[in-house]
Amino acid sequence: MTNCSTKDVDTLTQKLDLVIYVPVLVFGLALNIAALVVFCRLLRKWTESSIYMTNLALMDLLLLLQLPFKMHAAHHKWAEDTKLFCSFLESLYFVAMYGSIYTIVCIAIDRYIAINHPFRAKQVRSKKNALIVCIFIWVFVMAMTSPIYTFREKKMGNFTCFHGFSKNGWSTGIIVCLEVFGFLLPAAVLVACSIQSVRTLKASKNSDHKRQAGVRIIYSSLAAFLVPFTPCHVAIFLQYLVRNGFISDCKQQKNIALFIQVSINIANVTCCLDALCYYFIAKEVRSTKETLRLSISRVRTTSTSDTLDIKLDNYPSLKPHP
């Protein structure tokens, strides 16, 4: 890209960053802080679901805290002696992004087990296991993002943070691991679990309202994952082709440079989409409490009560409070 200037693209994306990042930062902080207050202070009892949701909110908050630095870096060069601090911020940014991806996948797996294997769920699902999984996610993504500290040249002078990684950052091994383990495998697991969960719900004997509520929750979670993260990883692959000389046309390079900036901005919107999913789920729960209370009282008098009780135990947040 040495003979192809993207200054006009940089100027455009600087304006775009402000248009997108400011509302995302404001609403994202408000929604995720409110979600943490609900999960940590207002819920009567910790559950597997609330532990995963809390972890997701923490990941989203960590990503949101990097946005002011990204906005500053888009308009100002950073001094060479801030390279380590810049790499630290970049690492946290990717920890938050891929930590969110893995947490969303774990929520889908947890939901799949509860819906499709309710008896086994009593043995597999627990608050302790959910906490261990969340801790493992933090350790795993921190370890996987550690190579970011090698993506800057040793002597570079003033530089633009969050941009302009060296050739090490666009090596084939790094990009393959990022695409496969950071997106393709999590996406495949998420889609498979969601499809199976939807099929089971549609085949269940629950009321239409409860089935539709569960299906909407699953579809909303799937959309909140695929819509922000798919364009982002397509753009990363295209930029890899540019940085390694597979795409040499200047116009195409400019289009890809714009695409990757726009798609990353879209990926950051997931901080708000996740928070909206929390409240969508809460709304569905509130609207079905009375129906569930009546269903419990009827089913407990039949021989099938054990199955329903296990499914409700898997999602304590759906149980009506006494």
Short mmCIF file of the C-alpha atoms (twelve columns), coordinates in Angstrom:
data_MODEL
# 
_entry.id   MODEL 
# 
loop_
_atom_site.group_PDB 
_atom_site.id 
_atom_site.type_symbol 
_atom_site.label_atom_id 
_atom_site.label_alt_id 
_atom_site.label_comp_id 
_atom_site.label_asym_id 
_atom_site.label_seq_id 
_atom_site.Cartn_x 
_atom_site.Cartn_y 
_atom_site.Cartn_z 
_atom_site.pdbx_PDB_model_num 
ATOM 1   C CA . MET A 1   0.000   0.000   0.000  1 
ATOM 2   C CA . THR A 2   3.016   2.286   -0.216 1 
ATOM 3   C CA . ASN A 3   1.894   3.792   -3.532 1 
ATOM 4   C CA . CYS A 4   -1.771  4.129   -2.591 1 
ATOM 5   C CA . SER A 5   -2.783  6.920   -0.232 1 
ATOM 6   C CA . THR A 6   -5.870  6.440   1.927  1 
ATOM 7   C CA . LYS A 7   -5.882  9.904   3.490  1 
ATOM 8   C CA . ASP A 8   -9.327  10.672  2.082  1 
ATOM 9   C CA . VAL A 9   -10.639 7.470   3.668  1 
ATOM 10  C CA . ASP A 10  -9.004  8.387   6.981  1 
ATOM 11  C CA . THR A 11  -10.664 11.819  6.909  1 
ATOM 12  C CA . LEU A 12  -14.063 10.260  6.278  1 
ATOM 13  C CA . THR A 13  -13.706 7.630   8.979  1 
ATOM 14  C CA . GLN A 14  -12.626 10.249  11.533 1 
ATOM 15  C CA . LYS A 15  -16.016 11.911  11.112 1 
ATOM 16  C CA . LEU A 16  -17.769 8.551   11.088 1 
ATOM 17  C CA . ASP A 17  -16.081 7.562   14.347 1 
ATOM 18  C CA . LEU A 18  -17.587 10.550  16.133 1 
ATOM 19  C CA . VAL A 19  -21.057 9.887   14.711 1 
ATOM 20  C CA . ILE A 20  -21.021 6.257   15.860 1 
ATOM 21  C CA . TYR A 21  -18.749 6.168   18.916 1 
ATOM 22  C CA . VAL A 22  -20.318 9.018   20.882 1 
ATOM 23  C CA . PRO A 23  -23.874 7.568   21.028 1 
ATOM 24  C CA . VAL A 24  -22.508 4.026   21.456 1 
ATOM 25  C CA . LEU A 25  -20.365 5.195   24.370 1 
ATOM 26  C CA . VAL A 26  -23.180 7.115   26.057 1 
ATOM 27  C CA . PHE A 27  -25.950 4.549   25.634 1 
ATOM 28  C CA . GLY A 28  -23.633 1.564   26.022 1 
ATOM 29  C CA . LEU A 29  -22.281 2.767   29.363 1 
ATOM 30  C CA . ALA A 30  -25.758 3.566   30.669 1 
ATOM 31  C CA . LEU A 31  -27.306 0.276   29.556 1 
ATOM 32  C CA . ASN A 32  -24.478 -1.977  30.708 1 
ATOM 33  C CA . ILE A 33  -24.081 -0.262  34.070 1 
ATOM 34  C CA . ALA A 34  -27.827 -0.601  34.575 1 
ATOM 35  C CA . ALA A 35  -27.582 -4.288  33.638 1 
ATOM 36  C CA . LEU A 36  -24.800 -4.831  36.193 1 
ATOM 37  C CA . VAL A 37  -26.883 -3.126  38.873 1 
ATOM 38  C CA . VAL A 38  -29.791 -5.441  38.079 1 
ATOM 39  C CA . PHE A 39  -27.659 -8.591  38.022 1 
ATOM 40  C CA . CYS A 40  -25.534 -7.776  41.078 1 
ATOM 41  C CA . ARG A 41  -27.938 -5.885  43.347 1 
ATOM 42  C CA . LEU A 42  -31.564 -6.395  42.395 1 
ATOM 43  C CA . LEU A 43  -31.779 -10.074 41.485 1 
ATOM 44  C CA . ARG A 44  -32.647 -12.162 44.515 1 
ATOM 45  C CA . LYS A 45  -30.442 -15.083 43.572 1 
ATOM 46  C CA . TRP A 46  -27.413 -15.682 41.390 1 
ATOM 47  C CA . THR A 47  -28.026 -18.153 38.560 1 
ATOM 48  C CA . GLU A 48  -25.953 -19.589 35.736 1 
ATOM 49  C CA . SER A 49  -27.650 -17.223 33.312 1 
ATOM 50  C CA . SER A 50  -27.026 -14.118 35.418 1 
ATOM 51  C CA . ILE A 51  -23.349 -15.040 35.840 1 
ATOM 52  C CA . TYR A 52  -22.868 -15.271 32.066 1 
ATOM 53  C CA . MET A 53  -24.833 -12.062 31.494 1 
ATOM 54  C CA . THR A 54  -22.736 -10.249 34.101 1 
ATOM 55  C CA . ASN A 55  -19.566 -11.431 32.394 1 
ATOM 56  C CA . LEU A 56  -20.882 -10.204 29.043 1 
ATOM 57  C CA . ALA A 57  -21.719 -6.796  30.517 1 
ATOM 58  C CA . LEU A 58  -18.191 -6.545  31.977 1 
ATOM 59  C CA . MET A 59  -16.680 -7.381  28.589 1 
ATOM 60  C CA . ASP A 60  -18.840 -4.758  26.916 1 
ATOM 61  C CA . LEU A 61  -17.854 -2.145  29.489 1 
ATOM 62  C CA . LEU A 62  -14.174 -2.939  28.950 1 
ATOM 63  C CA . LEU A 63  -14.593 -2.385  25.216 1 
ATOM 64  C CA . LEU A 64  -16.528 0.840   25.748 1 
ATOM 65  C CA . LEU A 65  -13.729 2.235   27.917 1 
ATOM 66  C CA . GLN A 66  -11.356 1.950   24.946 1 
ATOM 67  C CA . LEU A 67  -13.537 4.089   22.655 1 
ATOM 68  C CA . PRO A 68  -12.352 7.496   23.996 1 
ATOM 69  C CA . PHE A 69  -8.762  6.442   23.309 1 
ATOM 70  C CA . LYS A 70  -9.741  5.269   19.797 1 
ATOM 71  C CA . MET A 71  -11.422 8.612   19.095 1 
ATOM 72  C CA . HIS A 72  -8.358  10.508  20.340 1 
ATOM 73  C CA . ALA A 73  -6.010  8.306   18.305 1 
ATOM 74  C CA . ALA A 74  -8.057  8.923   15.158 1 
ATOM 75  C CA . HIS A 75  -7.299  12.654  15.374 1 
ATOM 76  C CA . HIS A 76  -3.857  12.756  17.024 1 
ATOM 77  C CA . LYS A 77  -0.477  11.076  16.591 1 
ATOM 78  C CA . TRP A 78  0.926   9.445   19.710 1 
ATOM 79  C CA . ALA A 79  4.524   9.828   20.867 1 
ATOM 80  C CA . GLU A 80  6.887   6.889   20.480 1 
ATOM 81  C CA . ASP A 81  7.279   6.464   24.235 1 
ATOM 82  C CA . THR A 82  3.544   5.656   24.526 1 
ATOM 83  C CA . LYS A 83  3.884   2.536   22.347 1 
ATOM 84  C CA . LEU A 84  3.594   0.125   25.290 1 
ATOM 85  C CA . PHE A 85  0.522   1.922   26.644 1 
ATOM 86  C CA . CYS A 86  -1.030  1.849   23.166 1 
ATOM 87  C CA . SER A 87  -0.395  -1.900  22.857 1 
ATOM 88  C CA . PHE A 88  -1.983  -2.382  26.278 1 
ATOM 89  C CA . LEU A 89  -5.136  -0.529  25.162 1 
ATOM 90  C CA . GLU A 90  -5.249  -2.454  21.883 1 
ATOM 91  C CA . SER A 91  -4.920  -5.700  23.821 1 
ATOM 92  C CA . LEU A 92  -7.804  -4.765  26.119 1 
ATOM 93  C CA . TYR A 93  -9.916  -3.850  23.110 1 
ATOM 94  C CA . PHE A 94  -9.496  -7.288  21.543 1 
ATOM 95  C CA . VAL A 95  -9.847  -9.024  24.917 1 
ATOM 96  C CA . ALA A 96  -13.242 -7.364  25.260 1 
ATOM 97  C CA . MET A 97  -14.319 -8.121  21.685 1 
ATOM 98  C CA . TYR A 98  -13.395 -11.797 21.686 1 
ATOM 99  C CA . GLY A 99  -14.353 -12.231 25.316 1 
ATOM 100 C CA . SER A 100 -17.838 -11.059 24.331 1 
ATOM 101 C CA . ILE A 101 -17.894 -13.517 21.426 1 
ATOM 102 C CA . TYR A 102 -16.989 -16.476 23.636 1 
ATOM 103 C CA . THR A 103 -19.395 -15.418 26.380 1 
ATOM 104 C CA . ILE A 104 -22.279 -15.205 23.892 1 
ATOM 105 C CA . VAL A 105 -21.379 -18.691 22.642 1 
ATOM 106 C CA . CYS A 106 -21.303 -20.041 26.209 1 
ATOM 107 C CA . ILE A 107 -24.751 -18.555 26.839 1 
ATOM 108 C CA . ALA A 108 -26.020 -20.349 23.717 1 
ATOM 109 C CA . ILE A 109 -24.475 -23.663 24.845 1 
ATOM 110 C CA . ASP A 110 -25.921 -23.237 28.327 1 
ATOM 111 C CA . ARG A 111 -29.361 -22.552 26.830 1 
ATOM 112 C CA . TYR A 112 -29.031 -25.547 24.491 1 
ATOM 113 C CA . ILE A 113 -28.225 -27.898 27.378 1 
ATOM 114 C CA . ALA A 114 -31.111 -26.592 29.463 1 
ATOM 115 C CA . ILE A 115 -33.666 -26.873 26.654 1 
ATOM 116 C CA . ASN A 116 -32.535 -30.050 24.879 1 
ATOM 117 C CA . HIS A 117 -31.080 -32.055 27.780 1 
ATOM 118 C CA . PRO A 118 -33.010 -30.959 30.894 1 
ATOM 119 C CA . PHE A 119 -32.138 -34.052 32.964 1 
ATOM 120 C CA . ARG A 120 -28.420 -33.896 32.185 1 
ATOM 121 C CA . ALA A 121 -28.503 -30.155 32.837 1 
ATOM 122 C CA . LYS A 122 -29.013 -30.815 36.537 1 
ATOM 123 C CA . GLN A 123 -25.589 -32.468 36.582 1 
ATOM 124 C CA . VAL A 124 -23.727 -30.222 34.147 1 
ATOM 125 C CA . ARG A 125 -25.042 -26.757 34.928 1 
ATOM 126 C CA . SER A 126 -24.128 -25.025 38.178 1 
ATOM 127 C CA . LYS A 127 -23.161 -21.568 39.372 1 
ATOM 128 C CA . LYS A 128 -19.654 -22.818 40.162 1 
ATOM 129 C CA . ASN A 129 -19.177 -24.204 36.656 1 
ATOM 130 C CA . ALA A 130 -20.503 -20.998 35.095 1 
ATOM 131 C CA . LEU A 131 -18.034 -18.952 37.144 1 
ATOM 132 C CA . ILE A 132 -15.149 -21.252 36.159 1 
ATOM 133 C CA . VAL A 133 -16.088 -20.913 32.482 1 
ATOM 134 C CA . CYS A 134 -16.142 -17.103 32.737 1 
ATOM 135 C CA . ILE A 135 -12.731 -17.028 34.419 1 
ATOM 136 C CA . PHE A 136 -11.372 -19.353 31.737 1 
ATOM 137 C CA . ILE A 137 -12.699 -17.013 29.020 1 
ATOM 138 C CA . TRP A 138 -10.792 -14.080 30.539 1 
ATOM 139 C CA . VAL A 139 -7.556  -16.074 30.825 1 
ATOM 140 C CA . PHE A 140 -7.911  -17.560 27.331 1 
ATOM 141 C CA . VAL A 141 -8.581  -14.305 25.463 1 
ATOM 142 C CA . MET A 142 -5.822  -12.498 27.376 1 
ATOM 143 C CA . ALA A 143 -3.361  -15.201 26.356 1 
ATOM 144 C CA . MET A 144 -4.556  -15.200 22.747 1 
ATOM 145 C CA . THR A 145 -4.278  -11.397 22.421 1 
ATOM 146 C CA . SER A 146 -0.788  -11.170 23.963 1 
ATOM 147 C CA . PRO A 147 0.941   -11.181 20.509 1 
ATOM 148 C CA . ILE A 148 -0.468  -7.671  20.004 1 
ATOM 149 C CA . TYR A 149 2.533   -6.358  21.969 1 
ATOM 150 C CA . THR A 150 4.737   -7.430  19.040 1 
ATOM 151 C CA . PHE A 151 2.673   -5.694  16.346 1 
ATOM 152 C CA . ARG A 152 4.518   -2.360  16.592 1 
ATOM 153 C CA . GLU A 153 7.907   -1.540  15.094 1 
ATOM 154 C CA . LYS A 154 10.674  -0.962  17.637 1 
ATOM 155 C CA . LYS A 155 11.527  2.495   16.294 1 
ATOM 156 C CA . MET A 156 8.576   4.162   14.666 1 
ATOM 157 C CA . GLY A 157 8.519   7.795   15.790 1 
ATOM 158 C CA . ASN A 158 5.083   9.317   16.280 1 
ATOM 159 C CA . PHE A 159 2.362   6.850   15.325 1 
ATOM 160 C CA . THR A 160 -1.384  6.321   15.165 1 
ATOM 161 C CA . CYS A 161 -2.633  4.013   17.903 1 
ATOM 162 C CA . PHE A 162 -5.240  1.372   16.965 1 
ATOM 163 C CA . HIS A 163 -4.029  1.655   13.356 1 
ATOM 164 C CA . GLY A 164 -1.006  0.709   11.263 1 
ATOM 165 C CA . PHE A 165 0.027   -2.656  12.663 1 
ATOM 166 C CA . SER A 166 3.351   -3.938  11.352 1 
ATOM 167 C CA . LYS A 167 3.589   -6.878  8.969  1 
ATOM 168 C CA . ASN A 168 3.740   -9.235  11.978 1 
ATOM 169 C CA . GLY A 169 0.164   -8.333  12.775 1 
ATOM 170 C CA . TRP A 170 -0.980  -9.405  9.315  1 
ATOM 171 C CA . SER A 171 0.915   -12.674 9.061  1 
ATOM 172 C CA . THR A 172 -0.938  -15.710 7.740  1 
ATOM 173 C CA . GLY A 173 -0.744  -17.593 11.047 1 
ATOM 174 C CA . ILE A 174 -2.185  -14.700 13.064 1 
ATOM 175 C CA . ILE A 175 -5.075  -14.066 10.656 1 
ATOM 176 C CA . VAL A 176 -5.952  -17.767 10.292 1 
ATOM 177 C CA . CYS A 177 -6.118  -18.182 14.085 1 
ATOM 178 C CA . LEU A 178 -8.135  -14.978 14.404 1 
ATOM 179 C CA . GLU A 179 -10.644 -15.954 11.741 1 
ATOM 180 C CA . VAL A 180 -11.015 -19.608 12.726 1 
ATOM 181 C CA . PHE A 181 -10.866 -19.493 16.520 1 
ATOM 182 C CA . GLY A 182 -12.083 -15.919 16.917 1 
ATOM 183 C CA . PHE A 183 -15.117 -16.105 14.645 1 
ATOM 184 C CA . LEU A 184 -15.804 -19.155 12.451 1 
ATOM 185 C CA . LEU A 185 -15.805 -21.831 15.156 1 
ATOM 186 C CA . PRO A 186 -17.748 -19.710 17.691 1 
ATOM 187 C CA . ALA A 187 -20.252 -18.766 14.972 1 
ATOM 188 C CA . ALA A 188 -20.707 -22.409 13.935 1 
ATOM 189 C CA . VAL A 189 -21.315 -23.489 17.547 1 
ATOM 190 C CA . LEU A 190 -23.710 -20.606 18.140 1 
ATOM 191 C CA . VAL A 191 -25.750 -21.296 14.988 1 
ATOM 192 C CA . ALA A 192 -25.898 -25.057 15.675 1 
ATOM 193 C CA . CYS A 193 -27.016 -24.595 19.285 1 
ATOM 194 C CA . SER A 194 -29.569 -21.946 18.303 1 
ATOM 195 C CA . ILE A 195 -31.096 -24.110 15.550 1 
ATOM 196 C CA . GLN A 196 -31.428 -27.116 17.851 1 
ATOM 197 C CA . SER A 197 -32.901 -25.008 20.652 1 
ATOM 198 C CA . VAL A 198 -35.464 -23.422 18.325 1 
ATOM 199 C CA . ARG A 199 -36.489 -26.836 16.965 1 
ATOM 200 C CA . THR A 200 -36.989 -28.184 20.471 1 
ATOM 201 C CA . LEU A 201 -39.028 -25.169 21.537 1 
ATOM 202 C CA . LYS A 202 -41.259 -25.338 18.469 1 
ATOM 203 C CA . ALA A 203 -41.866 -29.051 19.072 1 
ATOM 204 C CA . SER A 204 -42.678 -28.555 22.760 1 
ATOM 205 C CA . LYS A 205 -46.195 -28.644 24.186 1 
ATOM 206 C CA . ASN A 206 -45.893 -25.245 25.840 1 
ATOM 207 C CA . SER A 207 -48.311 -22.474 24.917 1 
ATOM 208 C CA . ASP A 208 -47.729 -20.534 21.701 1 
ATOM 209 C CA . HIS A 209 -46.860 -17.422 23.717 1 
ATOM 210 C CA . LYS A 210 -44.092 -19.165 25.656 1 
ATOM 211 C CA . ARG A 211 -42.698 -20.870 22.551 1 
ATOM 212 C CA . GLN A 212 -42.641 -17.611 20.596 1 
ATOM 213 C CA . ALA A 213 -41.009 -15.788 23.523 1 
ATOM 214 C CA . GLY A 214 -38.209 -18.356 23.716 1 
ATOM 215 C CA . VAL A 215 -37.684 -18.357 19.938 1 
ATOM 216 C CA . ARG A 216 -37.512 -14.545 19.850 1 
ATOM 217 C CA . ILE A 217 -34.867 -14.548 22.575 1 
ATOM 218 C CA . ILE A 218 -32.722 -17.030 20.641 1 
ATOM 219 C CA . TYR A 219 -33.094 -15.185 17.337 1 
ATOM 220 C CA . SER A 220 -32.273 -11.847 18.946 1 
ATOM 221 C CA . SER A 221 -29.095 -13.299 20.502 1 
ATOM 222 C CA . LEU A 222 -28.103 -14.807 17.148 1 
ATOM 223 C CA . ALA A 223 -28.640 -11.504 15.343 1 
ATOM 224 C CA . ALA A 224 -26.708 -9.591  18.020 1 
ATOM 225 C CA . PHE A 225 -23.743 -11.836 17.221 1 
ATOM 226 C CA . LEU A 226 -23.836 -12.267 13.436 1 
ATOM 227 C CA . VAL A 227 -24.801 -8.724  12.411 1 
ATOM 228 C CA . PRO A 228 -21.885 -6.920  14.127 1 
ATOM 229 C CA . PHE A 229 -19.144 -9.550  13.874 1 
ATOM 230 C CA . THR A 230 -19.561 -11.055 10.396 1 
ATOM 231 C CA . PRO A 231 -18.693 -7.892  8.377  1 
ATOM 232 C CA . CYS A 232 -15.797 -7.176  10.734 1 
ATOM 233 C CA . HIS A 233 -14.094 -10.509 10.110 1 
ATOM 234 C CA . VAL A 234 -14.749 -10.412 6.380  1 
ATOM 235 C CA . ALA A 235 -13.052 -7.001  6.349  1 
ATOM 236 C CA . ILE A 236 -10.087 -8.298  8.356  1 
ATOM 237 C CA . PHE A 237 -9.564  -11.072 5.805  1 
ATOM 238 C CA . LEU A 238 -9.743  -8.596  2.902  1 
ATOM 239 C CA . GLN A 239 -7.251  -6.310  4.624  1 
ATOM 240 C CA . TYR A 240 -4.961  -9.301  5.077  1 
ATOM 241 C CA . LEU A 241 -5.068  -9.794  1.300  1 
ATOM 242 C CA . VAL A 242 -4.145  -6.132  0.814  1 
ATOM 243 C CA . ARG A 243 -1.288  -6.128  3.327  1 
ATOM 244 C CA . ASN A 244 0.216   -9.272  1.793  1 
ATOM 245 C CA . GLY A 245 0.069   -8.048  -1.795 1 
ATOM 246 C CA . PHE A 246 -2.812  -10.213 -3.074 1 
ATOM 247 C CA . ILE A 247 -4.862  -7.085  -3.846 1 
ATOM 248 C CA . SER A 248 -2.864  -4.306  -5.497 1 
ATOM 249 C CA . ASP A 249 -5.506  -2.151  -7.170 1 
ATOM 250 C CA . CYS A 250 -5.557  1.230   -5.411 1 
ATOM 251 C CA . LYS A 251 -9.311  1.735   -5.700 1 
ATOM 252 C CA . GLN A 252 -9.971  -1.675  -4.181 1 
ATOM 253 C CA . GLN A 253 -7.513  -0.943  -1.395 1 
ATOM 254 C CA . LYS A 254 -9.348  2.278   -0.558 1 
ATOM 255 C CA . ASN A 255 -12.707 0.512   -0.556 1 
ATOM 256 C CA . ILE A 256 -11.351 -2.187  1.741  1 
ATOM 257 C CA . ALA A 257 -9.782  0.431   4.042  1 
ATOM 258 C CA . LEU A 258 -13.186 2.113   4.334  1 
ATOM 259 C CA . PHE A 259 -14.974 -1.213  4.762  1 
ATOM 260 C CA . ILE A 260 -12.769 -2.344  7.641  1 
ATOM 261 C CA . GLN A 261 -13.236 0.943   9.516  1 
ATOM 262 C CA . VAL A 262 -17.021 0.906   9.039  1 
ATOM 263 C CA . SER A 263 -17.323 -2.783  9.967  1 
ATOM 264 C CA . ILE A 264 -15.278 -2.318  13.150 1 
ATOM 265 C CA . ASN A 265 -17.564 0.563   14.080 1 
ATOM 266 C CA . ILE A 266 -20.539 -1.731  13.528 1 
ATOM 267 C CA . ALA A 267 -18.899 -4.401  15.700 1 
ATOM 268 C CA . ASN A 268 -18.648 -1.883  18.533 1 
ATOM 269 C CA . VAL A 269 -22.410 -1.364  18.380 1 
ATOM 270 C CA . THR A 270 -22.766 -4.863  19.868 1 
ATOM 271 C CA . CYS A 271 -22.159 -3.250  23.281 1 
ATOM 272 C CA . CYS A 272 -25.606 -1.690  22.962 1 
ATOM 273 C CA . LEU A 273 -27.215 -4.697  21.251 1 
ATOM 274 C CA . ASP A 274 -26.157 -6.983  24.119 1 
ATOM 275 C CA . ALA A 275 -27.657 -4.625  26.675 1 
ATOM 276 C CA . LEU A 276 -30.908 -4.406  24.725 1 
ATOM 277 C CA . CYS A 277 -31.038 -8.208  24.703 1 
ATOM 278 C CA . TYR A 278 -30.888 -8.174  28.521 1 
ATOM 279 C CA . TYR A 279 -33.975 -5.996  28.698 1 
ATOM 280 C CA . PHE A 280 -35.755 -7.906  25.947 1 
ATOM 281 C CA . ILE A 281 -35.297 -11.098 27.962 1 
ATOM 282 C CA . ALA A 282 -36.445 -9.363  31.154 1 
ATOM 283 C CA . LYS A 283 -39.565 -8.106  29.381 1 
ATOM 284 C CA . GLU A 284 -40.423 -11.589 28.166 1 
ATOM 285 C CA . VAL A 285 -39.883 -12.976 31.659 1 
ATOM 286 C CA . ARG A 286 -42.203 -10.418 33.255 1 
ATOM 287 C CA . SER A 287 -44.914 -10.976 30.658 1 
ATOM 288 C CA . THR A 288 -44.951 -14.743 31.251 1 
ATOM 289 C CA . LYS A 289 -44.702 -14.916 35.042 1 
ATOM 290 C CA . GLU A 290 -48.411 -15.330 35.660 1 
ATOM 291 C CA . THR A 291 -48.755 -17.900 32.906 1 
ATOM 292 C CA . LEU A 292 -45.851 -19.903 34.309 1 
ATOM 293 C CA . ARG A 293 -47.299 -19.785 37.827 1 
ATOM 294 C CA . LEU A 294 -50.563 -21.276 36.595 1 
ATOM 295 C CA . SER A 295 -48.720 -23.853 34.498 1 
ATOM 296 C CA . ILE A 296 -46.631 -24.974 37.468 1 
ATOM 297 C CA . SER A 297 -49.660 -25.465 39.675 1 
ATOM 298 C CA . ARG A 298 -51.372 -27.571 36.993 1 
ATOM 299 C CA . VAL A 299 -48.366 -29.627 35.896 1 
ATOM 300 C CA . ARG A 300 -47.307 -30.542 39.420 1 
ATOM 301 C CA . THR A 301 -50.518 -32.556 39.721 1 
ATOM 302 C CA . THR A 302 -49.581 -34.711 36.703 1 
ATOM 303 C CA . SER A 303 -46.964 -37.377 36.094 1 
ATOM 304 C CA . THR A 304 -44.939 -35.005 33.891 1 
ATOM 305 C CA . SER A 305 -44.170 -32.519 36.612 1 
ATOM 306 C CA . ASP A 306 -40.537 -33.613 37.018 1 
ATOM 307 C CA . THR A 307 -39.627 -32.591 33.480 1 
ATOM 308 C CA . LEU A 308 -41.082 -29.090 33.840 1 
ATOM 309 C CA . ASP A 309 -39.485 -28.578 37.234 1 
ATOM 310 C CA . ILE A 310 -36.054 -29.437 35.829 1 
ATOM 311 C CA . LYS A 311 -36.458 -27.011 32.914 1 
ATOM 312 C CA . LEU A 312 -37.509 -24.245 35.280 1 
ATOM 313 C CA . ASP A 313 -34.559 -24.982 37.561 1 
ATOM 314 C CA . ASN A 314 -32.302 -24.528 34.563 1 
ATOM 315 C CA . TYR A 315 -33.565 -20.980 34.166 1 
ATOM 316 C CA . PRO A 316 -34.313 -19.742 37.711 1 
ATOM 317 C CA . SER A 317 -34.871 -16.227 36.346 1 
ATOM 318 C CA . LEU A 318 -38.010 -17.551 34.636 1 
ATOM 319 C CA . LYS A 319 -39.462 -18.839 37.917 1 
ATOM 320 C CA . PRO A 320 -42.209 -16.716 39.443 1 
ATOM 321 C CA . HIS A 321 -41.185 -15.161 42.716 1 
ATOM 322 C CA . PRO A 322 -43.371 -16.099 45.688 1 
# 
